[in-house]
Amino acid sequence: MSIIGVAPVSAELPTMDEKEWLGYFVGVKTRSFQFGFIGDGKALLRLIGDKGPLNQKLSIPVEFKIEETMPDGKTISRTINPATLESAQAATDKPKDVVIKGHVTGGIGFEVFVSEEQGGVSLGGRLLEPAALKNPTRFSIVTKIPNAYPDATAAADKKAAKALEDKTKDDKLQLNWTDGKRTKFAASEPVEAGSKEVNGPGITGVMIDFSSYKGKKILLTASPNSSIALSNATKQPLAEGFTIIWTADSAKDPGAKARLLIGVK
């Protein structure tokens, strides 16, 4: 069974036959992580420690989103239709410039790009025939960082709470802003991840350093003409989970060359 830990689904995309990748279209594995793209248009990143894969609850979903802003200002997140996914390339665990095409509800077409690059995974994408769309629509890649300590004893236990505090005191999130400045947040510090204080003028790089990752650091880097933004549902410690949204500036990147690089070191 694949360590990714997600049941593969039936779709039009071809899949690999190897036991480790059974049911997956694209996979990348290093000593530090395993990344897999499954047939419903979603992907998953799982960290690997010195003794094997880390707690499955720490697995990080990666989703490809198409959001349409309606005339009344409401934003609709369009759902990918797995049956429309296709690629001219074969299923592979060594992806190089793999292109996946598909449609979402409403008939909007898109492409996703996947490559193994610099010891990590390079991801990108774009809308197809954007000029034909009536409403403002954007393509984004959404990475959901889960609670870093899902099995922690309830804070009501003072001894356990103190032990967790000591264990996580050095946990942090480091951000590189588009203006060249760098900022850092303690993972235990309650913040509004979507605020100007966190996102600044835009983010080009994120480093996540949590002790539950067993010495592994997650790195996300936005290439030129793209940027990253953070969000969470409510003001809370970053260690309790947050969302990373990557988007490209289509006006500056008409050829859809911008990428999000995800790595673990």
XYZ file of C-alpha atoms in Angstrom:
265
model
C 0.000 0.000 0.000
C 1.197 3.490 -0.792
C 2.279 5.520 2.219
C 0.288 8.436 0.844
C -2.707 6.915 2.601
C -5.465 8.078 0.245
C -7.711 5.572 -1.484
C -7.301 6.025 -5.245
C -10.441 6.781 -7.200
C -11.645 5.856 -10.637
C -11.007 8.497 -13.287
C -9.970 8.933 -16.902
C -6.312 9.520 -16.068
C -3.949 6.562 -16.463
C -2.422 5.267 -13.234
C 0.795 3.546 -12.198
C 0.953 -0.190 -11.646
C 3.686 -0.272 -8.986
C 2.397 -1.329 -5.581
C 3.617 1.850 -3.918
C 1.824 4.040 -6.451
C -1.167 1.913 -7.321
C -3.992 4.192 -8.474
C -1.861 7.343 -8.776
C -1.172 9.290 -11.947
C 1.882 11.226 -10.728
C 4.166 10.553 -7.790
C 7.393 11.975 -6.413
C 9.315 10.406 -3.543
C 12.475 11.564 -1.787
C 14.054 10.718 1.567
C 12.004 13.540 3.135
C 8.557 13.370 1.537
C 6.169 11.623 -0.799
C 3.838 13.524 -3.111
C 1.027 11.904 -5.066
C -1.592 13.176 -7.538
C -4.747 11.065 -7.604
C -7.490 10.814 -10.171
C -9.960 13.241 -8.603
C -7.666 16.180 -9.253
C -6.267 16.434 -5.729
C -2.819 15.738 -4.375
C -1.270 14.917 -1.018
C 2.131 15.571 0.552
C 3.336 13.294 3.333
C 6.516 13.838 5.323
C 9.030 11.034 5.876
C 11.220 11.009 8.971
C 14.311 8.991 9.792
C 12.084 6.129 10.953
C 9.572 6.275 8.138
C 6.409 8.235 7.285
C 5.204 10.640 9.968
C 1.739 10.573 11.532
C -0.801 10.389 8.719
C -2.751 13.177 10.436
C 0.106 15.499 9.453
C -0.431 14.769 5.746
C -0.905 17.961 3.722
C -3.668 18.149 1.085
C -2.896 20.112 -2.070
C -5.892 21.204 -4.147
C -6.278 22.958 -7.485
C -9.034 25.563 -7.289
C -11.007 27.512 -9.874
C -12.956 30.372 -8.306
C -15.465 32.519 -10.179
C -16.644 35.905 -8.887
C -20.292 36.476 -9.730
C -21.866 39.881 -10.595
C -23.257 40.178 -7.043
C -19.741 39.840 -5.625
C -20.124 36.292 -4.359
C -17.303 33.872 -5.107
C -18.097 30.358 -6.286
C -15.510 27.613 -5.972
C -15.966 25.396 -9.013
C -15.651 21.631 -8.499
C -13.314 19.608 -10.707
C -15.061 16.904 -12.730
C -12.690 13.884 -12.390
C -14.127 12.262 -15.528
C -12.793 15.157 -17.644
C -9.180 14.828 -16.498
C -6.764 13.757 -19.212
C -3.096 13.903 -20.122
C -1.021 13.076 -23.173
C 1.706 11.751 -20.874
C 1.901 8.385 -19.168
C 1.521 7.920 -15.429
C 4.930 8.389 -13.829
C 6.939 8.683 -10.620
C 9.464 10.891 -12.425
C 7.296 13.741 -13.725
C 8.824 16.253 -16.111
C 6.559 18.963 -17.510
C 3.460 16.800 -17.089
C 0.290 18.558 -18.256
C -3.130 17.559 -16.931
C -6.222 19.031 -18.555
C -9.769 19.075 -17.235
C -12.998 20.974 -16.660
C -14.920 22.166 -13.649
C -18.641 22.682 -13.157
C -19.761 25.452 -15.465
C -17.588 24.091 -18.270
C -14.470 26.127 -17.437
C -11.336 24.427 -18.748
C -7.970 24.388 -16.984
C -4.497 22.889 -17.053
C -2.278 21.720 -14.185
C 1.496 21.410 -14.569
C 3.586 18.997 -12.470
C 7.358 18.442 -12.478
C 9.989 17.056 -10.170
C 12.406 19.933 -9.691
C 15.257 20.909 -7.353
C 14.531 17.980 -5.069
C 10.906 19.038 -4.722
C 7.667 19.309 -6.676
C 6.974 22.169 -9.087
C 3.287 22.956 -9.625
C 1.478 25.425 -11.837
C -1.676 25.878 -13.819
C -3.905 28.154 -15.812
C -7.396 28.669 -17.151
C -8.067 27.720 -20.764
C -9.692 30.355 -22.974
C -10.000 32.913 -20.119
C -11.136 35.610 -22.556
C -14.341 33.660 -23.136
C -15.301 33.759 -19.435
C -18.047 36.215 -18.518
C -17.024 36.686 -14.886
C -13.623 37.210 -13.216
C -12.188 33.754 -12.611
C -8.865 32.659 -11.160
C -6.816 29.486 -10.865
C -5.075 28.825 -7.559
C -3.216 26.087 -5.710
C -4.348 25.628 -2.121
C -2.155 23.871 0.443
C -3.818 23.058 3.770
C -1.471 22.773 6.733
C -3.210 20.664 9.416
C -2.960 20.877 13.191
C 0.695 20.136 13.959
C -0.207 18.346 17.200
C -3.437 16.448 16.509
C -2.888 13.944 19.315
C -1.885 16.437 22.015
C -3.539 15.987 25.397
C -6.222 18.567 26.174
C -4.865 21.825 27.544
C -6.971 21.303 30.681
C -4.204 18.938 31.811
C -1.705 21.493 33.100
C 1.215 19.080 33.101
C 0.549 18.034 29.523
C -0.006 21.640 28.477
C 3.359 22.643 29.968
C 5.084 19.709 28.254
C 3.567 20.717 24.907
C 4.579 24.337 25.465
C 8.179 23.312 26.128
C 8.209 21.040 23.097
C 6.845 23.682 20.741
C 8.546 26.816 22.038
C 10.866 27.002 19.035
C 8.206 26.184 16.420
C 7.934 28.961 13.866
C 6.760 30.141 10.491
C 9.135 32.274 8.437
C 7.843 34.379 5.538
C 9.634 36.181 2.725
C 7.622 39.113 1.375
C 7.593 40.375 -2.199
C 9.320 43.605 -1.087
C 12.352 41.634 0.087
C 11.541 41.860 3.790
C 11.417 38.791 6.015
C 9.198 38.175 9.030
C 8.716 35.385 11.518
C 5.836 34.168 13.696
C 5.894 31.807 16.647
C 3.603 28.843 15.954
C 1.971 29.242 19.375
C 1.087 32.903 18.733
C -2.597 33.496 17.845
C -2.740 35.387 14.560
C -5.185 36.231 11.810
C -3.340 34.528 8.986
C -5.169 36.552 6.352
C -4.160 39.895 7.847
C -1.814 42.506 6.388
C 0.487 41.873 9.334
C 1.086 38.341 8.071
C 0.774 38.689 4.292
C 2.375 42.097 3.859
C 2.476 43.097 0.169
C 2.474 39.414 -0.799
C 4.597 36.391 0.055
C 7.269 34.755 -2.090
C 8.442 32.100 0.362
C 7.225 30.144 3.380
C 9.259 27.968 5.734
C 7.338 25.861 8.262
C 9.418 24.540 11.145
C 7.346 22.523 13.633
C 8.853 20.012 16.074
C 6.179 17.460 15.155
C 7.874 17.274 11.731
C 10.866 15.545 13.359
C 13.473 17.963 12.100
C 11.931 18.371 8.640
C 11.124 21.845 7.338
C 8.489 22.477 4.663
C 9.421 25.076 2.065
C 7.032 26.724 -0.391
C 8.377 29.180 -2.946
C 6.471 31.290 -5.476
C 8.382 31.971 -8.688
C 8.389 35.448 -10.303
C 4.958 36.758 -11.383
C 3.219 34.765 -8.664
C 2.699 35.083 -4.928
C 1.427 33.326 -1.837
C -1.193 34.388 0.714
C -2.118 32.813 4.043
C -5.512 32.472 5.689
C -7.262 30.748 8.579
C -10.856 30.564 9.745
C -10.289 32.459 12.974
C -7.514 34.072 14.995
C -5.620 31.136 16.424
C -2.081 29.717 16.781
C -0.575 28.749 13.441
C 0.266 25.322 14.875
C -3.479 24.617 14.908
C -3.613 24.816 11.127
C -3.824 27.354 8.313
C -4.144 27.581 4.528
C -1.607 28.661 1.916
C -2.971 29.995 -1.403
C -0.740 30.369 -4.478
C -1.830 32.437 -7.476
C -0.087 33.755 -10.560
C -0.497 37.242 -12.020
C -1.968 36.303 -15.394
C -1.318 39.790 -16.811
C 2.411 39.451 -16.110
C 2.505 35.718 -16.835
C 0.496 35.176 -20.051
C 2.520 32.056 -20.858
C 1.667 30.436 -17.502
C 5.334 29.922 -16.622
C 4.927 30.822 -12.924
C 5.252 27.954 -10.474
C 4.842 26.966 -6.850
C 7.785 24.877 -5.642
C 7.128 22.622 -2.659
C 10.064 20.987 -0.915
C 11.093 19.437 2.370
C 14.563 19.577 3.860
